[in-house]
Short mmCIF file of C-alpha atoms and ligand atoms in Angstrom, two decimals:
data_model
loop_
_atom_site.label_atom_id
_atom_site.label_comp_id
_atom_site.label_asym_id
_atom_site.label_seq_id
_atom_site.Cartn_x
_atom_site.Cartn_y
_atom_site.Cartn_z
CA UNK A 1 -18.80 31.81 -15.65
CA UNK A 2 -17.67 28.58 -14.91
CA UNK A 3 -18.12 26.55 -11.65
CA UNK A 4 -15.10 23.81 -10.06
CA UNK A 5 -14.78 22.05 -7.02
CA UNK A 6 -11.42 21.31 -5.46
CA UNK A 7 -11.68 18.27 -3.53
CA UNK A 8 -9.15 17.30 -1.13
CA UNK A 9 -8.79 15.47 1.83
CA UNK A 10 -6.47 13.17 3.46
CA UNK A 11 -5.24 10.05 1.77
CA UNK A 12 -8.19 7.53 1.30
CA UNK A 13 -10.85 9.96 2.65
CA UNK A 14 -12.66 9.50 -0.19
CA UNK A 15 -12.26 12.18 -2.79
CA UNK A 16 -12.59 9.75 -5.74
CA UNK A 17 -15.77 7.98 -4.32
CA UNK A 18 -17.05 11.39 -3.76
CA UNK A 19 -16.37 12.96 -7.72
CA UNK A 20 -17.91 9.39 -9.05
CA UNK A 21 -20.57 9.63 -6.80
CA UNK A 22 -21.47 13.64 -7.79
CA UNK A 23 -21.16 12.84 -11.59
CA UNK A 24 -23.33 9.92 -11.23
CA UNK A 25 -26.26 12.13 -9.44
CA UNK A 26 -25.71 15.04 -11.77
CA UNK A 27 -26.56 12.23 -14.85
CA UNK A 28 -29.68 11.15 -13.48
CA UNK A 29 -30.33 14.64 -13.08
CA UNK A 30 -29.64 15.28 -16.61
CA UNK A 31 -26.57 17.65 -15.75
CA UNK A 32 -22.94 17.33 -16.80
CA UNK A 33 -20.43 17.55 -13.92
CA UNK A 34 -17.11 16.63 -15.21
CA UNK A 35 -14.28 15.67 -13.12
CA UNK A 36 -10.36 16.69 -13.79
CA UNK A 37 -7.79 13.86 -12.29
CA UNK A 38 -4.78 15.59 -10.15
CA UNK A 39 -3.23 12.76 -8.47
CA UNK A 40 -0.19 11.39 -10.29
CA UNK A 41 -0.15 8.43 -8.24
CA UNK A 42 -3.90 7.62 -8.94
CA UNK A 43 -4.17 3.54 -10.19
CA UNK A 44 -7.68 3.59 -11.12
CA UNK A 45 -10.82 5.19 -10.11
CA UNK A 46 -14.29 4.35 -11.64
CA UNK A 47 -15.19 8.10 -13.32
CA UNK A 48 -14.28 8.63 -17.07
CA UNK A 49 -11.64 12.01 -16.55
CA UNK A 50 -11.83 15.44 -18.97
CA UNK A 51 -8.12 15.96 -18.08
CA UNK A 52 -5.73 13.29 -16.52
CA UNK A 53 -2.86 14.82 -15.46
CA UNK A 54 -0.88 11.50 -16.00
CA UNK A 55 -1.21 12.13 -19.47
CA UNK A 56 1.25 15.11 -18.67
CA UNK A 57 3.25 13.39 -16.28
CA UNK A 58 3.44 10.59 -13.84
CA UNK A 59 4.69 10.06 -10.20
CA UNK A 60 6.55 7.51 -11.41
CA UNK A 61 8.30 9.82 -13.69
CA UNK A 62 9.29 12.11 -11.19
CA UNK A 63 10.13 8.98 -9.02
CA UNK A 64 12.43 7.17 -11.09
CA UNK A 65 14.45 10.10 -12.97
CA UNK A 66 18.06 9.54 -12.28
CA UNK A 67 18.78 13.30 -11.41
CA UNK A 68 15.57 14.12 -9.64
CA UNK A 69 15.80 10.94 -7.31
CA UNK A 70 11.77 11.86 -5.67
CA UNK A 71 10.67 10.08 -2.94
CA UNK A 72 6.47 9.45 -3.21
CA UNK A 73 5.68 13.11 -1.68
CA UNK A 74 8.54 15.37 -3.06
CA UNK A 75 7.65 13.53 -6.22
CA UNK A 76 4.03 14.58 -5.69
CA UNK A 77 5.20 17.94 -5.70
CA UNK A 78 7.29 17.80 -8.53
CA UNK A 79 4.21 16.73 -10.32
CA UNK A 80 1.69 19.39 -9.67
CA UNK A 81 4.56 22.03 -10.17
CA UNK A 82 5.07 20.26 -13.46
CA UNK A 83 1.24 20.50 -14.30
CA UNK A 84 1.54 24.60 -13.81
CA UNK A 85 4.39 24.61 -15.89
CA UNK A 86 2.46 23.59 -18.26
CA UNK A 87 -0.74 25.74 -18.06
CA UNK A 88 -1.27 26.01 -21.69
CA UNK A 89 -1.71 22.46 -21.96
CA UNK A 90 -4.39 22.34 -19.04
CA UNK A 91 -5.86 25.04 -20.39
CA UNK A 92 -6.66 23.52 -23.76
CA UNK A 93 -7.46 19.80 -22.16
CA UNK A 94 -10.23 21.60 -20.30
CA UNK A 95 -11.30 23.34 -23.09
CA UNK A 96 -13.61 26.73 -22.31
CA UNK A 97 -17.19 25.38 -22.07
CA UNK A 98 -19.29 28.56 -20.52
CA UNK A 99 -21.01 27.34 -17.29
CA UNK A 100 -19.59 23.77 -17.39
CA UNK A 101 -18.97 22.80 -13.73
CA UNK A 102 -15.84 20.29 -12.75
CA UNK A 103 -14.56 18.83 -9.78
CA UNK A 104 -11.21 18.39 -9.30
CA UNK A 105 -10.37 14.85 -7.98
CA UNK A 106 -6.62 15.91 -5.95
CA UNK A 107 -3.96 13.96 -4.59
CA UNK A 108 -4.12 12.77 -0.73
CA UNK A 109 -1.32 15.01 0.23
CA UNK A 110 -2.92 17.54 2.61
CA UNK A 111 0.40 19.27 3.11
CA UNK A 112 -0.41 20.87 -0.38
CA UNK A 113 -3.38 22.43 0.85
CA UNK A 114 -1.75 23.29 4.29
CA UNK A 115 1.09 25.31 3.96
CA UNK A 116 2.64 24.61 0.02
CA UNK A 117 1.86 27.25 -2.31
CA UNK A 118 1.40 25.11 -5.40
CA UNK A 119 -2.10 24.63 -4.87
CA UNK A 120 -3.25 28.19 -4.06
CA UNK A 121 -1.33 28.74 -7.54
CA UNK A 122 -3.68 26.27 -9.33
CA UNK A 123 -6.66 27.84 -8.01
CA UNK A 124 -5.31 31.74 -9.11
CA UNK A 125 -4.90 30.05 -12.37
CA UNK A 126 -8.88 28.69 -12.25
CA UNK A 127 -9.92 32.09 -11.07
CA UNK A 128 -7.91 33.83 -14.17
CA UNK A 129 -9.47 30.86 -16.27
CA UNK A 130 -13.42 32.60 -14.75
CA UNK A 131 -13.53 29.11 -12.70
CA UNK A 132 -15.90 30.37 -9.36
CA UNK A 133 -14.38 27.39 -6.76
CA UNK A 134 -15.35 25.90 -3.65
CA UNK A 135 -12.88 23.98 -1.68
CA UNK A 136 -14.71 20.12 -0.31
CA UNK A 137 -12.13 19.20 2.11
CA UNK A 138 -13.09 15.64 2.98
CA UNK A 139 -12.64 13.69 6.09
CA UNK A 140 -13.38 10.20 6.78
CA UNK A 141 -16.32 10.11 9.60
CA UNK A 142 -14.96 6.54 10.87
CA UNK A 143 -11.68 8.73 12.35
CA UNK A 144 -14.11 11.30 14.01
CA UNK A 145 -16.20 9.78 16.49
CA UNK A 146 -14.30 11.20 19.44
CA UNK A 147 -12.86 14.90 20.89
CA UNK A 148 -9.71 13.88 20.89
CA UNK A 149 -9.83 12.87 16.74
CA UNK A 150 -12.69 15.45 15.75
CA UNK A 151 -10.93 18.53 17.18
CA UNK A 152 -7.95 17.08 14.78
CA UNK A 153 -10.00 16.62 11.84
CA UNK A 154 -11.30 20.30 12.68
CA UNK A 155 -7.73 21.90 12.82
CA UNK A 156 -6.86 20.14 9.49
CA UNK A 157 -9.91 21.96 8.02
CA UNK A 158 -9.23 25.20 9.28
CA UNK A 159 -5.89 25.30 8.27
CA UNK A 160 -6.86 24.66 4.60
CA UNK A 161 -9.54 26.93 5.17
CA UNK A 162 -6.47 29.55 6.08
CA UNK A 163 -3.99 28.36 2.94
CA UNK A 164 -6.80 28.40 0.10
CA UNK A 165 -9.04 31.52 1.49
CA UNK A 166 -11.93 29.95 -0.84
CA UNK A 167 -15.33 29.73 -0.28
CA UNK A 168 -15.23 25.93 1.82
CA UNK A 169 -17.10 22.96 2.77
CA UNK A 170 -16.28 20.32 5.24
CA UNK A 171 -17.83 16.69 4.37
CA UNK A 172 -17.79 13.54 6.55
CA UNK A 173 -17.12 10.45 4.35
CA UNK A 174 -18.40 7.20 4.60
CA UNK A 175 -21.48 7.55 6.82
CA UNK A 176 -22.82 4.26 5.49
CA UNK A 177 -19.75 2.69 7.49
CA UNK A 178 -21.00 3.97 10.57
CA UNK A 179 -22.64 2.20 13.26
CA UNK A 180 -25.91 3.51 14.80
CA UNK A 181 -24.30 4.37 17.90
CA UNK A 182 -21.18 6.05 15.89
CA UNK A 183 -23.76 8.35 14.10
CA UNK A 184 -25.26 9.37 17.69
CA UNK A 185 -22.25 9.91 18.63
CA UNK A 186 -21.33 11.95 15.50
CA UNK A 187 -24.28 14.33 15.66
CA UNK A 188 -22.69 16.05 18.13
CA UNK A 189 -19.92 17.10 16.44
CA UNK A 190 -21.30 17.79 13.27
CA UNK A 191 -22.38 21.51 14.29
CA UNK A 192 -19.21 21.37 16.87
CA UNK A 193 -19.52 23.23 20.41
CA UNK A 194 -16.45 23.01 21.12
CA UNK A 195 -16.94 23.04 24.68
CA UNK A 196 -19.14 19.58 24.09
CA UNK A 197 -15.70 18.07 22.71
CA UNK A 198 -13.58 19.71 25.41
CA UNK A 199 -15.39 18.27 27.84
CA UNK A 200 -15.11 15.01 26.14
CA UNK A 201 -11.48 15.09 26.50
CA UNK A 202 -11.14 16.71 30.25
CA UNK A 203 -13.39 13.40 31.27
CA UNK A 204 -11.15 11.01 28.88
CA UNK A 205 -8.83 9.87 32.29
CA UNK A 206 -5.39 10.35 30.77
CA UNK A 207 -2.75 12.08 32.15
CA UNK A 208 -2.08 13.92 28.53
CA UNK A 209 -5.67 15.28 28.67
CA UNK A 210 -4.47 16.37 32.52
CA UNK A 211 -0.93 17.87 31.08
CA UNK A 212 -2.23 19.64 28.37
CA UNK A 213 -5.89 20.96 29.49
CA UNK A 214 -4.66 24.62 28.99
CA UNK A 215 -3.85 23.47 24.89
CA UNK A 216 -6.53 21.78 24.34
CA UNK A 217 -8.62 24.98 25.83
CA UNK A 218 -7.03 27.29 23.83
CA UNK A 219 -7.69 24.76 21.02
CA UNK A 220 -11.47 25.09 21.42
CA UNK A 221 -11.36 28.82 22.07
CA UNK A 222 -9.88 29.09 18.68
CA UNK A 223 -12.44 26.66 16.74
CA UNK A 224 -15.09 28.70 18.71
CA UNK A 225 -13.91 32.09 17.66
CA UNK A 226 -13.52 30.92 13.64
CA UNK A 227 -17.22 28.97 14.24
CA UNK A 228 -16.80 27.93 10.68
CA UNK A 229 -16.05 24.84 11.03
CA UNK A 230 -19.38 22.97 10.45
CA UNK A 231 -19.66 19.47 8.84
CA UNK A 232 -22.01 18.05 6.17
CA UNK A 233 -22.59 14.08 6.24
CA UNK A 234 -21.72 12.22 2.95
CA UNK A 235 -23.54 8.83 2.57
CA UNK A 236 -23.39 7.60 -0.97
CA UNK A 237 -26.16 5.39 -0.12
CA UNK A 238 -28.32 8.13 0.45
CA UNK A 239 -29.32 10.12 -2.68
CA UNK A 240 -30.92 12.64 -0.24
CA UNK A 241 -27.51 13.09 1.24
CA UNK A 242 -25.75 13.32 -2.05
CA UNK A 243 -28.63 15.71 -3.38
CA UNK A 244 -27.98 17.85 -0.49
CA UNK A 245 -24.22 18.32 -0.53
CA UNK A 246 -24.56 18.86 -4.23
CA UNK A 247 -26.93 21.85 -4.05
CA UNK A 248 -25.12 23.15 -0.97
CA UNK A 249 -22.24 24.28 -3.03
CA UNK A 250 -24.08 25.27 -5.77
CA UNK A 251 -25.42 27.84 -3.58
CA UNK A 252 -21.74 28.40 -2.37
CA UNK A 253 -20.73 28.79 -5.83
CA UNK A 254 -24.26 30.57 -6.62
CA UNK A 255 -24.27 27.58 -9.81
CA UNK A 256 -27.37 28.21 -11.73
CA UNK A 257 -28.21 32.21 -10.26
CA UNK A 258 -26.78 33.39 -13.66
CA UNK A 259 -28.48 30.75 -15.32
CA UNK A 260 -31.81 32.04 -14.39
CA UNK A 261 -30.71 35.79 -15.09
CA UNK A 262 -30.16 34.53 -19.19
CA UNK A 263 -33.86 33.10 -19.05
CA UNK A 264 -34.84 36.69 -17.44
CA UNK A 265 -33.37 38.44 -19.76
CA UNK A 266 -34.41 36.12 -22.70
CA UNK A 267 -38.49 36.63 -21.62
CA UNK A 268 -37.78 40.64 -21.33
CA UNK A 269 -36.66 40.99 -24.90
CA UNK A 270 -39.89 38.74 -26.40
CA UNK A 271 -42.47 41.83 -27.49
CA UNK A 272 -45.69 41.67 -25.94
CA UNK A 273 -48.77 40.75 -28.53
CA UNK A 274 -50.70 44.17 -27.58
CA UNK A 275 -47.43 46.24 -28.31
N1 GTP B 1 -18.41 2.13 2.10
C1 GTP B 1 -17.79 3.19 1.61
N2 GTP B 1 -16.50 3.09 1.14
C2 GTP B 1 -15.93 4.22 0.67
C3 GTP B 1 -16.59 5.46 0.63
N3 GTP B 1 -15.74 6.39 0.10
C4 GTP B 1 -14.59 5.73 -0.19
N4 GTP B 1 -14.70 4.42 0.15
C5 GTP B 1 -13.66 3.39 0.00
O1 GTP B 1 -12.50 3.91 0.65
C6 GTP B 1 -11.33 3.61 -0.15
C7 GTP B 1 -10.67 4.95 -0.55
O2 GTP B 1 -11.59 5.64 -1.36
P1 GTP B 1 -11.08 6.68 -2.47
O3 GTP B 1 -12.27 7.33 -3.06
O4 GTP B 1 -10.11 6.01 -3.41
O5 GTP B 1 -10.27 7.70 -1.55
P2 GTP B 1 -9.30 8.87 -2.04
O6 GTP B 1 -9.44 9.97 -1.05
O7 GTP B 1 -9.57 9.21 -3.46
O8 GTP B 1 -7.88 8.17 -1.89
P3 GTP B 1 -6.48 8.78 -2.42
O9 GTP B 1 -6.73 9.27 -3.81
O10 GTP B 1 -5.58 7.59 -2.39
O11 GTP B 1 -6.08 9.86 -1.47
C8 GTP B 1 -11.82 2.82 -1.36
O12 GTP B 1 -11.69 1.44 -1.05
C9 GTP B 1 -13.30 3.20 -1.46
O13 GTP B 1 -14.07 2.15 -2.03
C10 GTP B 1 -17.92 5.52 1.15
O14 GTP B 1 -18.58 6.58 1.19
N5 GTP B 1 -18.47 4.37 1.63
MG1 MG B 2 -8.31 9.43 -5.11
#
């Protein structure tokens, strides 16, 4: 079995910190977490990649071919469509390590994870590959600390929750940035009652909470009725906090359960001395 994470967020949630972050913990605690870079555009980013997709191709590539003519996103696109075009050479870059475990640093374009099927062809192509994968969608806790923005962030998780249909986590980014009264603020959201941000907005005085009550009702109603949107906070300052997130989707991904059945089987077959 082998164990990926796809991470993916909005531009500049994070997604890099996050992947150097994970395979810095995983050293100190003597495991290997690799990381696979997706994002064409990507300048530089402080983790030492497996696979690099600009090896295969980069946006600028896409960008500045005479009959292609890209723009940044459609060029985005191109590039990821390129990279599953070329499967065979992804599939030998990664190699076929039994129960190694990489995340999957992707590009900031959450319309790929939204509604374009390219991604939810990547991950088939894991799941062929015997990858087990948990989506991280990331969001940046600084643009959550009111109804209004939270019940945004929440809809942009759920519908990537929707595209992918993967087992998925939702992590708040950059909790060190936050002030003391932001993080009060925050723990209310972070196990959402929608009602609690509802209300939030029907006391906000502005005649667009006024017009659109009934919306942002039916809003609620429908993050009440998934009531899987919860949110884990992300402080790379806090090994605690990075410990926690890490063994969070290990459970999701049940990383390590078959681990511990080898060792089972391995005592089982030693022969007792009175035999
Ligand atoms: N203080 C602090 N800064 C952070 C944290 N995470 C990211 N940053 C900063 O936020 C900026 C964006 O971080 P990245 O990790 O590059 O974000 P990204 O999601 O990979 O960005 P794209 O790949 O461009 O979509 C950088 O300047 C980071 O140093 C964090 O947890 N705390
Ligand atoms: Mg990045």
């Amino acid at each position: 079995m082998r164990y990926a994470q796809l991470v993916v967020g909005p531009a500049g949630s994070g997604k890099s910190t996050y992947c150097s972050t994970i395979v810095k913990h995983a050293a100190v605690c003597k495991r290997i977490v690799e990381v696979v870079n997706l994002d064409p555009a990507a300048e530089h980013f402080d983790y030492e990649p497996l696979v690099d997709i600009r090896e295969l191709i980069h946006l600028d590539d896409a960008m500045e071919d005479e009959e292609l003519q890209f723009g940044p996103n459609g060029g985005l696109v191109f590039c990821i469509e390129t990279l599953l075009e070329n499967c065979d050479w992804l599939e030998e870059q990664l190699g076929d390590v039994d129960d190694d475990y990489i995340l999957f640093d992707c590009p900031g374009q959450i319309e790929l994870y939204t509604h374009l099927p390219v991604i939810r062809k990547l991950v088939d192509t894991l799941q062929r590959w015997n990858f087990r994968i948990c989506v991280v969608f990331l969001i940046d806790s600084q643009f959550m600390v009111d109804g209004a923005k939270f019940l945004s962030g929440t809809m942009a998780a759920l519908s990537v929750m929707v595209n992918l249909e993967l087992p998925h986590i939702n992590i708040l980014t950059k909790m060190d940035l936050l002030s003391k009264s932001a993080r009060n603020q925050l723990d209310n959201y972070l196990d959402p009652d929608p009602h609690i941000l509802l209300a939030d907005m029907r006391n906000a005085d502005s005649k667009w909470h006024e017009k659109y009550a009934k919306l942002t009702e039916a809003i609620g109603e429908v993050i009440d009725n998934f009531s899987l949107v919860r949110f884990y906070p992300f402080n790379i300052k806090d090994e605690e906090s990075i410990e926690n997130i890490l063994l969070t989707i290990d459970n999701i991904i049940q990383y390590g359960e078959d681990a511990d059945v080898k060792v089972r089987d391995f005592e089982e077959e030693i022969p007792n001395d009175d035999d």
